[in-house]
PDB file of C-alpha atoms and ligand atoms in Angstrom:
ATOM      1  CA  MET A   1     -23.969 -35.572 -13.263  1.00  0.00           C
ATOM      2  CA  ALA A   2     -20.498 -34.792 -12.053  1.00  0.00           C
ATOM      3  CA  GLU A   3     -19.830 -31.367 -10.824  1.00  0.00           C
ATOM      4  CA  LYS A   4     -17.402 -28.733 -13.153  1.00  0.00           C
ATOM      5  CA  ILE A   5     -15.973 -26.268 -11.056  1.00  0.00           C
ATOM      6  CA  LEU A   6     -14.631 -22.815 -12.378  1.00  0.00           C
ATOM      7  CA  VAL A   7     -12.765 -20.491  -9.657  1.00  0.00           C
ATOM      8  CA  ILE A   8     -12.363 -16.726 -11.146  1.00  0.00           C
ATOM      9  CA  GLY A   9      -9.495 -14.771  -9.639  1.00  0.00           C
ATOM     10  CA  ALA A  10      -7.913 -18.352  -8.358  1.00  0.00           C
ATOM     11  CA  CYS A  11      -4.518 -17.035  -8.008  1.00  0.00           C
ATOM     12  CA  GLY A  12      -5.387 -14.679  -5.133  1.00  0.00           C
ATOM     13  CA  GLN A  13      -4.987 -15.339  -1.322  1.00  0.00           C
ATOM     14  CA  VAL A  14      -8.352 -16.907  -1.276  1.00  0.00           C
ATOM     15  CA  GLY A  15      -8.186 -18.683  -4.689  1.00  0.00           C
ATOM     16  CA  THR A  16      -4.795 -20.571  -3.939  1.00  0.00           C
ATOM     17  CA  GLU A  17      -5.976 -22.533  -1.293  1.00  0.00           C
ATOM     18  CA  LEU A  18      -9.903 -22.923  -2.563  1.00  0.00           C
ATOM     19  CA  VAL A  19      -8.487 -24.406  -5.577  1.00  0.00           C
ATOM     20  CA  GLU A  20      -6.287 -27.162  -3.898  1.00  0.00           C
ATOM     21  CA  ASN A  21      -9.260 -28.034  -1.870  1.00  0.00           C
ATOM     22  CA  LEU A  22     -11.420 -28.301  -4.496  1.00  0.00           C
ATOM     23  CA  GLN A  23      -8.915 -30.496  -6.507  1.00  0.00           C
ATOM     24  CA  ASN A  24      -9.100 -32.566  -3.497  1.00  0.00           C
ATOM     25  CA  ILE A  25     -12.780 -32.819  -3.281  1.00  0.00           C
ATOM     26  CA  TYR A  26     -13.370 -32.964  -6.957  1.00  0.00           C
ATOM     27  CA  GLY A  27     -10.253 -34.091  -8.584  1.00  0.00           C
ATOM     28  CA  ALA A  28      -7.779 -31.893 -10.489  1.00  0.00           C
ATOM     29  CA  ALA A  29      -9.760 -32.672 -13.658  1.00  0.00           C
ATOM     30  CA  ASN A  30     -12.968 -31.093 -12.541  1.00  0.00           C
ATOM     31  CA  VAL A  31     -11.622 -27.738 -11.553  1.00  0.00           C
ATOM     32  CA  VAL A  32     -10.655 -25.200 -13.643  1.00  0.00           C
ATOM     33  CA  ALA A  33      -8.423 -22.222 -12.385  1.00  0.00           C
ATOM     34  CA  SER A  34      -8.982 -18.548 -14.271  1.00  0.00           C
ATOM     35  CA  ASP A  35      -7.053 -15.560 -13.540  1.00  0.00           C
ATOM     36  CA  ILE A  36      -5.779 -12.324 -15.221  1.00  0.00           C
ATOM     37  CA  ARG A  37      -2.471 -13.683 -14.782  1.00  0.00           C
ATOM     38  CA  LYS A  38      -0.471 -17.097 -14.475  1.00  0.00           C
ATOM     39  CA  SER A  39       0.984 -17.879 -10.659  1.00  0.00           C
ATOM     40  CA  ASP A  40       3.754 -20.312 -10.367  1.00  0.00           C
ATOM     41  CA  ASN A  41       2.164 -21.899  -7.431  1.00  0.00           C
ATOM     42  CA  PRO A  42       2.289 -25.919  -8.314  1.00  0.00           C
ATOM     43  CA  VAL A  43      -1.192 -25.979  -7.335  1.00  0.00           C
ATOM     44  CA  PHE A  44      -2.275 -24.433 -11.177  1.00  0.00           C
ATOM     45  CA  GLN A  45      -0.211 -27.352 -12.677  1.00  0.00           C
ATOM     46  CA  ASN A  46      -2.943 -29.789 -11.819  1.00  0.00           C
ATOM     47  CA  GLY A  47      -6.338 -29.090 -13.559  1.00  0.00           C
ATOM     48  CA  SER A  48      -7.106 -26.584 -16.030  1.00  0.00           C
ATOM     49  CA  PHE A  49      -5.728 -23.079 -16.347  1.00  0.00           C
ATOM     50  CA  GLU A  50      -7.157 -20.455 -18.354  1.00  0.00           C
ATOM     51  CA  MET A  51      -6.226 -16.942 -18.434  1.00  0.00           C
ATOM     52  CA  LEU A  52      -9.614 -14.843 -18.026  1.00  0.00           C
ATOM     53  CA  ASN A  53     -10.162 -11.056 -17.541  1.00  0.00           C
ATOM     54  CA  VAL A  54     -13.543 -10.584 -16.194  1.00  0.00           C
ATOM     55  CA  LEU A  55     -14.142  -7.112 -18.232  1.00  0.00           C
ATOM     56  CA  ASP A  56     -13.707  -9.427 -21.365  1.00  0.00           C
ATOM     57  CA  LYS A  57     -17.156 -10.887 -22.220  1.00  0.00           C
ATOM     58  CA  THR A  58     -15.730 -12.668 -24.990  1.00  0.00           C
ATOM     59  CA  GLN A  59     -13.132 -14.525 -23.220  1.00  0.00           C
ATOM     60  CA  ILE A  60     -15.724 -15.085 -20.418  1.00  0.00           C
ATOM     61  CA  ALA A  61     -17.978 -16.884 -23.316  1.00  0.00           C
ATOM     62  CA  GLU A  62     -15.135 -18.709 -24.515  1.00  0.00           C
ATOM     63  CA  VAL A  63     -14.279 -20.318 -20.938  1.00  0.00           C
ATOM     64  CA  PHE A  64     -17.824 -20.817 -20.050  1.00  0.00           C
ATOM     65  CA  GLY A  65     -18.804 -22.310 -23.215  1.00  0.00           C
ATOM     66  CA  LYS A  66     -15.590 -24.523 -23.097  1.00  0.00           C
ATOM     67  CA  TYR A  67     -16.236 -26.018 -19.666  1.00  0.00           C
ATOM     68  CA  LYS A  68     -19.850 -25.384 -18.738  1.00  0.00           C
ATOM     69  CA  PRO A  69     -19.081 -25.170 -15.127  1.00  0.00           C
ATOM     70  CA  THR A  70     -22.199 -26.259 -12.568  1.00  0.00           C
ATOM     71  CA  ILE A  71     -20.415 -24.514  -9.731  1.00  0.00           C
ATOM     72  CA  VAL A  72     -18.498 -21.286  -9.794  1.00  0.00           C
ATOM     73  CA  TYR A  73     -16.667 -19.345  -7.441  1.00  0.00           C
ATOM     74  CA  HIS A  74     -16.060 -15.612  -8.464  1.00  0.00           C
ATOM     75  CA  LEU A  75     -13.363 -14.335  -6.364  1.00  0.00           C
ATOM     76  CA  ALA A  76     -11.780 -11.649  -8.922  1.00  0.00           C
ATOM     77  CA  ALA A  77     -11.629  -7.695  -7.205  1.00  0.00           C
ATOM     78  CA  LEU A  78      -9.296  -5.226  -6.322  1.00  0.00           C
ATOM     79  CA  LEU A  79      -9.111  -5.163  -2.445  1.00  0.00           C
ATOM     80  CA  SER A  80      -9.363  -2.255  -0.347  1.00  0.00           C
ATOM     81  CA  ALA A  81      -5.788  -0.726  -0.081  1.00  0.00           C
ATOM     82  CA  THR A  82      -5.722  -1.295  -4.192  1.00  0.00           C
ATOM     83  CA  ALA A  83      -8.798   0.052  -4.913  1.00  0.00           C
ATOM     84  CA  GLU A  84      -8.105   3.213  -3.183  1.00  0.00           C
ATOM     85  CA  ALA A  85      -5.394   4.136  -5.196  1.00  0.00           C
ATOM     86  CA  ASN A  86      -7.478   3.473  -8.515  1.00  0.00           C
ATOM     87  CA  PRO A  87     -10.893   4.232  -7.533  1.00  0.00           C
ATOM     88  CA  LYS A  88     -12.294   3.900 -11.295  1.00  0.00           C
ATOM     89  CA  LEU A  89     -10.739   0.393 -11.908  1.00  0.00           C
ATOM     90  CA  GLY A  90     -11.789  -0.621  -8.317  1.00  0.00           C
ATOM     91  CA  TRP A  91     -15.387   0.172  -9.398  1.00  0.00           C
ATOM     92  CA  GLU A  92     -15.417  -1.144 -13.106  1.00  0.00           C
ATOM     93  CA  LEU A  93     -13.565  -4.563 -12.113  1.00  0.00           C
ATOM     94  CA  ASN A  94     -15.614  -5.276  -8.870  1.00  0.00           C
ATOM     95  CA  MET A  95     -19.219  -4.265 -10.333  1.00  0.00           C
ATOM     96  CA  ASP A  96     -19.025  -4.890 -14.401  1.00  0.00           C
ATOM     97  CA  GLY A  97     -16.901  -7.915 -13.544  1.00  0.00           C
ATOM     98  CA  THR A  98     -19.098  -9.260 -11.076  1.00  0.00           C
ATOM     99  CA  PHE A  99     -22.353  -8.238 -13.658  1.00  0.00           C
ATOM    100  CA  ASN A 100     -20.482  -9.900 -16.582  1.00  0.00           C
ATOM    101  CA  ILE A 101     -19.970 -13.196 -14.592  1.00  0.00           C
ATOM    102  CA  PHE A 102     -23.520 -13.016 -13.173  1.00  0.00           C
ATOM    103  CA  ASP A 103     -24.947 -12.850 -16.386  1.00  0.00           C
ATOM    104  CA  ALA A 104     -22.725 -15.571 -17.958  1.00  0.00           C
ATOM    105  CA  CYS A 105     -23.682 -18.036 -14.984  1.00  0.00           C
ATOM    106  CA  LEU A 106     -27.333 -17.267 -16.110  1.00  0.00           C
ATOM    107  CA  GLU A 107     -26.722 -17.697 -19.643  1.00  0.00           C
ATOM    108  CA  TYR A 108     -24.973 -20.904 -18.973  1.00  0.00           C
ATOM    109  CA  GLY A 109     -27.217 -22.331 -16.259  1.00  0.00           C
ATOM    110  CA  VAL A 110     -24.799 -22.688 -13.587  1.00  0.00           C
ATOM    111  CA  LYS A 111     -26.333 -24.463 -10.601  1.00  0.00           C
ATOM    112  CA  ARG A 112     -24.300 -22.501  -7.650  1.00  0.00           C
ATOM    113  CA  ILE A 113     -22.426 -19.271  -7.527  1.00  0.00           C
ATOM    114  CA  PHE A 114     -20.196 -18.095  -4.649  1.00  0.00           C
ATOM    115  CA  TRP A 115     -19.391 -14.536  -4.247  1.00  0.00           C
ATOM    116  CA  PRO A 116     -17.238 -12.986  -1.459  1.00  0.00           C
ATOM    117  CA  SER A 117     -18.168  -9.957   0.205  1.00  0.00           C
ATOM    118  CA  SER A 118     -16.434  -8.527   3.395  1.00  0.00           C
ATOM    119  CA  ILE A 119     -16.266  -6.725   6.514  1.00  0.00           C
ATOM    120  CA  ALA A 120     -15.381  -3.633   4.193  1.00  0.00           C
ATOM    121  CA  VAL A 121     -19.127  -3.106   3.586  1.00  0.00           C
ATOM    122  CA  PHE A 122     -19.446  -1.628   7.293  1.00  0.00           C
ATOM    123  CA  GLY A 123     -18.265   2.050   7.871  1.00  0.00           C
ATOM    124  CA  PRO A 124     -17.626   4.392  10.552  1.00  0.00           C
ATOM    125  CA  THR A 125     -21.709   4.663  11.425  1.00  0.00           C
ATOM    126  CA  THR A 126     -21.446   0.537  11.782  1.00  0.00           C
ATOM    127  CA  PRO A 127     -21.818  -0.432  15.956  1.00  0.00           C
ATOM    128  CA  ALA A 128     -18.347  -1.600  16.226  1.00  0.00           C
ATOM    129  CA  VAL A 129     -18.715  -4.279  18.642  1.00  0.00           C
ATOM    130  CA  LEU A 130     -20.467  -7.839  17.745  1.00  0.00           C
ATOM    131  CA  THR A 131     -21.709  -6.075  14.671  1.00  0.00           C
ATOM    132  CA  PRO A 132     -25.134  -7.378  13.859  1.00  0.00           C
ATOM    133  CA  GLN A 133     -25.843  -9.150  10.345  1.00  0.00           C
ATOM    134  CA  SER A 134     -28.504  -6.189   9.644  1.00  0.00           C
ATOM    135  CA  THR A 135     -27.322  -3.126  10.739  1.00  0.00           C
ATOM    136  CA  ILE A 136     -26.167   0.174   9.200  1.00  0.00           C
ATOM    137  CA  LEU A 137     -24.470   0.271   5.974  1.00  0.00           C
ATOM    138  CA  GLU A 138     -22.368   3.186   4.983  1.00  0.00           C
ATOM    139  CA  PRO A 139     -18.819   2.447   3.850  1.00  0.00           C
ATOM    140  CA  ASN A 140     -16.554   4.938   2.953  1.00  0.00           C
ATOM    141  CA  THR A 141     -13.890   3.041   0.532  1.00  0.00           C
ATOM    142  CA  VAL A 142     -14.322   2.174  -3.061  1.00  0.00           C
ATOM    143  CA  TYR A 143     -13.876  -1.307  -1.936  1.00  0.00           C
ATOM    144  CA  GLY A 144     -16.680  -1.565   0.482  1.00  0.00           C
ATOM    145  CA  ILE A 145     -19.118   0.509  -1.683  1.00  0.00           C
ATOM    146  CA  THR A 146     -18.508  -1.836  -4.059  1.00  0.00           C
ATOM    147  CA  LYS A 147     -19.042  -5.154  -2.144  1.00  0.00           C
ATOM    148  CA  LEU A 148     -22.258  -3.478  -0.657  1.00  0.00           C
ATOM    149  CA  ALA A 149     -23.512  -2.857  -4.092  1.00  0.00           C
ATOM    150  CA  GLY A 150     -22.551  -6.668  -4.651  1.00  0.00           C
ATOM    151  CA  GLU A 151     -24.283  -7.789  -1.971  1.00  0.00           C
ATOM    152  CA  ARG A 152     -27.721  -5.853  -2.972  1.00  0.00           C
ATOM    153  CA  TYR A 153     -27.183  -7.802  -6.618  1.00  0.00           C
ATOM    154  CA  CYS A 154     -26.627 -10.858  -5.204  1.00  0.00           C
ATOM    155  CA  GLU A 155     -29.982 -10.705  -3.851  1.00  0.00           C
ATOM    156  CA  TYR A 156     -31.480  -9.150  -6.746  1.00  0.00           C
ATOM    157  CA  TYR A 157     -30.277 -11.622  -9.031  1.00  0.00           C
ATOM    158  CA  TYR A 158     -31.657 -14.336  -6.844  1.00  0.00           C
ATOM    159  CA  ASN A 159     -35.040 -12.978  -6.538  1.00  0.00           C
ATOM    160  CA  ARG A 160     -35.244 -11.609  -9.979  1.00  0.00           C
ATOM    161  CA  TYR A 161     -33.586 -14.514 -11.885  1.00  0.00           C
ATOM    162  CA  GLY A 162     -33.326 -17.216  -9.661  1.00  0.00           C
ATOM    163  CA  LEU A 163     -29.620 -17.366  -9.633  1.00  0.00           C
ATOM    164  CA  ASP A 164     -28.345 -19.058  -6.631  1.00  0.00           C
ATOM    165  CA  VAL A 165     -25.692 -16.943  -5.216  1.00  0.00           C
ATOM    166  CA  ARG A 166     -24.200 -17.575  -1.986  1.00  0.00           C
ATOM    167  CA  SER A 167     -22.172 -14.916   0.029  1.00  0.00           C
ATOM    168  CA  ILE A 168     -20.166 -14.169   3.168  1.00  0.00           C
ATOM    169  CA  ARG A 169     -18.481 -11.231   4.320  1.00  0.00           C
ATOM    170  CA  TYR A 170     -14.959 -12.374   4.738  1.00  0.00           C
ATOM    171  CA  PRO A 171     -13.028 -10.889   7.789  1.00  0.00           C
ATOM    172  CA  GLY A 172      -9.083 -10.242   7.243  1.00  0.00           C
ATOM    173  CA  LEU A 173      -7.728 -14.042   6.216  1.00  0.00           C
ATOM    174  CA  ILE A 174      -4.596 -15.311   7.483  1.00  0.00           C
ATOM    175  CA  GLY A 175      -2.815 -18.391   5.744  1.00  0.00           C
ATOM    176  CA  TRP A 176       0.794 -19.672   5.202  1.00  0.00           C
ATOM    177  CA  LYS A 177       0.191 -21.045   1.862  1.00  0.00           C
ATOM    178  CA  SER A 178      -0.605 -17.961  -0.212  1.00  0.00           C
ATOM    179  CA  LEU A 179      -0.066 -14.050   0.239  1.00  0.00           C
ATOM    180  CA  PRO A 180      -2.723 -11.427   0.362  1.00  0.00           C
ATOM    181  CA  GLY A 181      -2.641  -8.634  -2.000  1.00  0.00           C
ATOM    182  CA  GLY A 182      -3.486  -5.012  -1.751  1.00  0.00           C
ATOM    183  CA  GLY A 183      -5.845  -5.423   1.800  1.00  0.00           C
ATOM    184  CA  THR A 184      -5.774  -3.690   4.668  1.00  0.00           C
ATOM    185  CA  THR A 185      -5.493  -6.567   6.825  1.00  0.00           C
ATOM    186  CA  ASP A 186      -2.317  -7.846   5.412  1.00  0.00           C
ATOM    187  CA  TYR A 187      -0.315  -6.806   8.056  1.00  0.00           C
ATOM    188  CA  ALA A 188      -1.415  -9.816  10.133  1.00  0.00           C
ATOM    189  CA  VAL A 189       0.229 -12.111   7.578  1.00  0.00           C
ATOM    190  CA  ASP A 190       3.185 -10.196   6.795  1.00  0.00           C
ATOM    191  CA  ILE A 191       3.803  -9.980  10.913  1.00  0.00           C
ATOM    192  CA  PHE A 192       4.496 -13.659  10.678  1.00  0.00           C
ATOM    193  CA  HIS A 193       6.585 -13.649   7.751  1.00  0.00           C
ATOM    194  CA  GLN A 194       9.009 -10.759   9.259  1.00  0.00           C
ATOM    195  CA  ALA A 195       8.931 -12.318  13.005  1.00  0.00           C
ATOM    196  CA  LEU A 196      10.680 -15.455  11.522  1.00  0.00           C
ATOM    197  CA  LYS A 197      13.022 -13.850   9.332  1.00  0.00           C
ATOM    198  CA  THR A 198      13.986 -10.681  11.573  1.00  0.00           C
ATOM    199  CA  LYS A 199      12.317 -10.956  14.696  1.00  0.00           C
ATOM    200  CA  SER A 200      10.906  -7.580  14.333  1.00  0.00           C
ATOM    201  CA  TYR A 201       7.524  -5.950  12.562  1.00  0.00           C
ATOM    202  CA  THR A 202       6.891  -2.180  11.768  1.00  0.00           C
ATOM    203  CA  SER A 203       2.908  -2.324  11.608  1.00  0.00           C
ATOM    204  CA  PHE A 204       1.159   0.303   9.111  1.00  0.00           C
ATOM    205  CA  LEU A 205      -2.083  -0.128  11.811  1.00  0.00           C
ATOM    206  CA  ASP A 206      -1.857   1.459  14.959  1.00  0.00           C
ATOM    207  CA  GLU A 207      -1.574  -0.760  18.348  1.00  0.00           C
ATOM    208  CA  SER A 208      -5.405  -0.379  19.291  1.00  0.00           C
ATOM    209  CA  THR A 209      -6.741  -1.126  15.513  1.00  0.00           C
ATOM    210  CA  THR A 210      -8.931  -4.403  16.621  1.00  0.00           C
ATOM    211  CA  LEU A 211     -10.288  -5.895  13.258  1.00  0.00           C
ATOM    212  CA  PRO A 212     -12.034  -9.413  12.629  1.00  0.00           C
ATOM    213  CA  MET A 213      -9.718 -11.999  11.276  1.00  0.00           C
ATOM    214  CA  MET A 214     -10.043 -16.095  10.457  1.00  0.00           C
ATOM    215  CA  HIS A 215      -7.421 -18.334   9.707  1.00  0.00           C
ATOM    216  CA  MET A 216      -7.732 -18.989   5.942  1.00  0.00           C
ATOM    217  CA  GLU A 217      -8.401 -22.597   6.571  1.00  0.00           C
ATOM    218  CA  ASP A 218     -11.565 -21.460   8.403  1.00  0.00           C
ATOM    219  CA  ALA A 219     -12.406 -19.156   5.389  1.00  0.00           C
ATOM    220  CA  VAL A 220     -12.200 -22.035   2.655  1.00  0.00           C
ATOM    221  CA  ARG A 221     -14.127 -24.593   4.889  1.00  0.00           C
ATOM    222  CA  ALA A 222     -16.844 -21.716   5.305  1.00  0.00           C
ATOM    223  CA  THR A 223     -16.431 -21.040   1.233  1.00  0.00           C
ATOM    224  CA  LEU A 224     -17.247 -24.700   0.549  1.00  0.00           C
ATOM    225  CA  GLU A 225     -20.105 -24.949   3.207  1.00  0.00           C
ATOM    226  CA  ILE A 226     -21.997 -22.345   2.297  1.00  0.00           C
ATOM    227  CA  THR A 227     -21.681 -23.037  -1.272  1.00  0.00           C
ATOM    228  CA  ASP A 228     -22.687 -26.917  -0.881  1.00  0.00           C
ATOM    229  CA  ALA A 229     -25.426 -26.174   1.738  1.00  0.00           C
ATOM    230  CA  PRO A 230     -28.783 -27.072   0.613  1.00  0.00           C
ATOM    231  CA  ALA A 231     -30.779 -24.309  -1.007  1.00  0.00           C
ATOM    232  CA  GLU A 232     -33.191 -24.007   1.529  1.00  0.00           C
ATOM    233  CA  LYS A 233     -30.423 -23.352   4.309  1.00  0.00           C
ATOM    234  CA  ILE A 234     -29.331 -19.995   2.577  1.00  0.00           C
ATOM    235  CA  LYS A 235     -32.258 -17.685   4.062  1.00  0.00           C
ATOM    236  CA  LEU A 236     -30.013 -14.788   3.418  1.00  0.00           C
ATOM    237  CA  ARG A 237     -29.094 -13.941  -0.021  1.00  0.00           C
ATOM    238  CA  SER A 238     -27.314 -11.086   0.082  1.00  0.00           C
ATOM    239  CA  SER A 239     -24.238 -11.945   2.484  1.00  0.00           C
ATOM    240  CA  TYR A 240     -23.702 -13.653   5.924  1.00  0.00           C
ATOM    241  CA  ASN A 241     -21.566 -12.292   8.630  1.00  0.00           C
ATOM    242  CA  ILE A 242     -19.028 -14.835   9.634  1.00  0.00           C
ATOM    243  CA  SER A 243     -16.704 -14.618  12.588  1.00  0.00           C
ATOM    244  CA  GLY A 244     -13.185 -16.041  13.393  1.00  0.00           C
ATOM    245  CA  THR A 245     -11.428 -14.209  15.868  1.00  0.00           C
ATOM    246  CA  SER A 246     -10.679 -10.388  16.766  1.00  0.00           C
ATOM    247  CA  PHE A 247      -7.397  -8.765  17.546  1.00  0.00           C
ATOM    248  CA  ASN A 248      -4.974  -5.608  17.364  1.00  0.00           C
ATOM    249  CA  PRO A 249      -1.366  -5.714  16.214  1.00  0.00           C
ATOM    250  CA  GLU A 250      -0.474  -5.462  20.103  1.00  0.00           C
ATOM    251  CA  GLU A 251      -2.480  -8.451  21.251  1.00  0.00           C
ATOM    252  CA  LEU A 252      -1.143 -10.217  17.954  1.00  0.00           C
ATOM    253  CA  ALA A 253       2.332  -9.569  18.891  1.00  0.00           C
ATOM    254  CA  ALA A 254       1.900 -10.680  22.328  1.00  0.00           C
ATOM    255  CA  GLU A 255       0.702 -14.000  21.333  1.00  0.00           C
ATOM    256  CA  ILE A 256       3.833 -14.356  18.875  1.00  0.00           C
ATOM    257  CA  ARG A 257       6.164 -13.437  21.737  1.00  0.00           C
ATOM    258  CA  LYS A 258       4.826 -16.668  23.580  1.00  0.00           C
ATOM    259  CA  HIS A 259       6.962 -18.789  20.701  1.00  0.00           C
ATOM    260  CA  ILE A 260       9.479 -15.903  19.907  1.00  0.00           C
ATOM    261  CA  PRO A 261      10.311 -13.977  22.907  1.00  0.00           C
ATOM    262  CA  ASP A 262      12.209 -11.236  21.746  1.00  0.00           C
ATOM    263  CA  PHE A 263       9.895 -10.497  18.950  1.00  0.00           C
ATOM    264  CA  THR A 264       9.577  -6.405  18.621  1.00  0.00           C
ATOM    265  CA  LEU A 265       6.552  -4.561  17.002  1.00  0.00           C
ATOM    266  CA  ASP A 266       6.897  -0.953  16.133  1.00  0.00           C
ATOM    267  CA  TYR A 267       4.697   1.308  14.035  1.00  0.00           C
ATOM    268  CA  ALA A 268       4.778   3.272  11.067  1.00  0.00           C
ATOM    269  CA  ILE A 269       1.012   4.458  10.694  1.00  0.00           C
ATOM    270  CA  ASP A 270      -0.019   4.775   6.835  1.00  0.00           C
ATOM    271  CA  HIS A 271      -3.029   5.555   4.812  1.00  0.00           C
ATOM    272  CA  ARG A 272      -4.535   2.416   5.663  1.00  0.00           C
ATOM    273  CA  GLN A 273      -5.293   3.329   8.995  1.00  0.00           C
ATOM    274  CA  LYS A 274      -8.025   5.286   8.048  1.00  0.00           C
ATOM    275  CA  ILE A 275      -9.617   2.764   6.042  1.00  0.00           C
ATOM    276  CA  ALA A 276      -9.010   0.043   9.089  1.00  0.00           C
ATOM    277  CA  SER A 277     -10.428   2.503  11.623  1.00  0.00           C
ATOM    278  CA  SER A 278     -13.941   2.705   9.637  1.00  0.00           C
ATOM    279  CA  TRP A 279     -14.272  -1.331  10.228  1.00  0.00           C
ATOM    280  CA  PRO A 280     -15.936  -3.230  13.164  1.00  0.00           C
ATOM    281  CA  ASP A 281     -13.803  -4.684  15.841  1.00  0.00           C
ATOM    282  CA  SER A 282     -15.867  -7.933  15.961  1.00  0.00           C
ATOM    283  CA  ILE A 283     -18.745  -9.590  14.331  1.00  0.00           C
ATOM    284  CA  ASP A 284     -21.845 -11.237  15.293  1.00  0.00           C
ATOM    285  CA  ASP A 285     -22.720 -14.167  13.198  1.00  0.00           C
ATOM    286  CA  ALA A 286     -25.457 -15.727  15.033  1.00  0.00           C
ATOM    287  CA  GLN A 287     -27.399 -16.353  11.707  1.00  0.00           C
ATOM    288  CA  ALA A 288     -24.571 -18.019   9.514  1.00  0.00           C
ATOM    289  CA  ARG A 289     -24.650 -20.361  12.711  1.00  0.00           C
ATOM    290  CA  ALA A 290     -28.314 -21.337  13.122  1.00  0.00           C
ATOM    291  CA  ASP A 291     -28.528 -21.086   9.035  1.00  0.00           C
ATOM    292  CA  TRP A 292     -25.855 -23.278   7.685  1.00  0.00           C
ATOM    293  CA  GLY A 293     -23.848 -24.194  10.947  1.00  0.00           C
ATOM    294  CA  TRP A 294     -21.459 -22.280  10.633  1.00  0.00           C
ATOM    295  CA  GLN A 295     -18.272 -22.898  13.352  1.00  0.00           C
ATOM    296  CA  GLU A 296     -15.053 -21.537  13.391  1.00  0.00           C
ATOM    297  CA  LYS A 297     -11.933 -23.497  14.229  1.00  0.00           C
ATOM    298  CA  TYR A 298      -9.232 -21.150  15.061  1.00  0.00           C
ATOM    299  CA  ASN A 299      -8.891 -18.577  17.493  1.00  0.00           C
ATOM    300  CA  LEU A 300      -5.896 -16.141  18.213  1.00  0.00           C
ATOM    301  CA  GLU A 301      -3.950 -18.742  20.288  1.00  0.00           C
ATOM    302  CA  ASN A 302      -4.046 -21.656  17.615  1.00  0.00           C
ATOM    303  CA  LEU A 303      -3.899 -19.536  14.795  1.00  0.00           C
ATOM    304  CA  VAL A 304      -0.567 -18.227  15.765  1.00  0.00           C
ATOM    305  CA  ILE A 305       0.841 -21.580  16.470  1.00  0.00           C
ATOM    306  CA  ASN A 306      -0.601 -22.791  13.316  1.00  0.00           C
ATOM    307  CA  MET A 307       1.201 -19.883  11.256  1.00  0.00           C
ATOM    308  CA  LEU A 308       4.439 -20.039  12.807  1.00  0.00           C
ATOM    309  CA  ASP A 309       4.683 -23.594  12.809  1.00  0.00           C
ATOM    310  CA  ASN A 310       3.743 -23.964   8.933  1.00  0.00           C
ATOM    311  CA  LEU A 311       6.080 -21.044   8.324  1.00  0.00           C
ATOM    312  CA  GLY A 312       8.707 -23.015   9.638  1.00  0.00           C
ATOM    313  CA  GLY A 313       9.431 -21.059  12.934  1.00  0.00           C
ATOM    314  CA  LEU A 314       8.100 -23.128  15.824  1.00  0.00           C
ATOM    315  CA  SER A 315      10.662 -25.868  14.895  1.00  0.00           C
ATOM    316  CA  LEU A 316      13.545 -23.049  15.048  1.00  0.00           C
ATOM    317  CA  THR A 317      12.485 -21.622  18.027  1.00  0.00           C
ATOM    318  CA  GLU A 318      11.814 -24.830  20.349  1.00  0.00           C
TER     319      GLU A 318
HETATM  320  N1  LIG B 401      -8.888  -8.526   3.886  1.00  0.00           N
HETATM  321  C1  LIG B 401      -9.609  -7.042   2.823  1.00  0.00           C
HETATM  322  C2  LIG B 401      -9.057  -5.966   2.915  1.00  0.00           C
HETATM  323  O1  LIG B 401      -8.378  -5.708   3.905  1.00  0.00           O
HETATM  324  C3  LIG B 401     -10.794  -7.197   3.666  1.00  0.00           C
HETATM  325  O2  LIG B 401     -11.837  -7.730   3.071  1.00  0.00           O
HETATM  326  O3  LIG B 401      -9.144  -5.417   1.800  1.00  0.00           O
END
């Protein structure tokens, strides 16, 4: 039977690129994008689009009943900074939304579901360097708390109901096709846009804040690879650590300066610093590599070249 794919939260940073990739793999007619809001991105003019609020069970039943998806990517969530601004909504959307979608997947016999976790599950007591897969998990942000609880429920739904959920802990994601919305790692995308526009950037994280990061192309590939892997390879039913690269604002600026020599970076630290300071510097992803063959393509050097190139910059400076 041909697969029917439903992407929930499709208009966000990950969804936009994932939908494009899925359309190429499965054909646009087999990919349904859904979100609480519409996006102007041309990718959504191909295939079907449905307005979907994950807190509205009637709407969920309508969409699942209409399309009978076989694979679901449930990406709808409030990210770290947005959830801190509205903690109750953060809990509700991230948890109740997840229960509603997991329950619908069971009811409609969905074969596989992808649910993203985050490095936000880690907290100030977690070992920060090469953070192990299994370690102290004491997040102190609403987003991190919901992602940790969500991971536990991924495993629970698998063990108790046989729901085939697959999950990875995304690091900060950096891509040129879509913009992030409300995260703590957003600076690492914005910096490229500003570097090309004004040759300067004001960072809201301090110079020594090293965080795990990943190019969006790697993140989308990881998402597709784990979702398509044979079930027996997915030995962890909570969520896998995956690693791309790690850097702080100063290291990123130095790499950008190789292409835009007069680029300047200054700092105006805000509330997001506290969130970033509670997260690890780098991630040990040995288990993802061993179980389903994870391998990143981008390091800091080629990530910067790719971003500047695609955002139009290298041609201006060369
Ligand atoms: N990029 C996310 C955030 O900053 C982390 O999962 O909230």
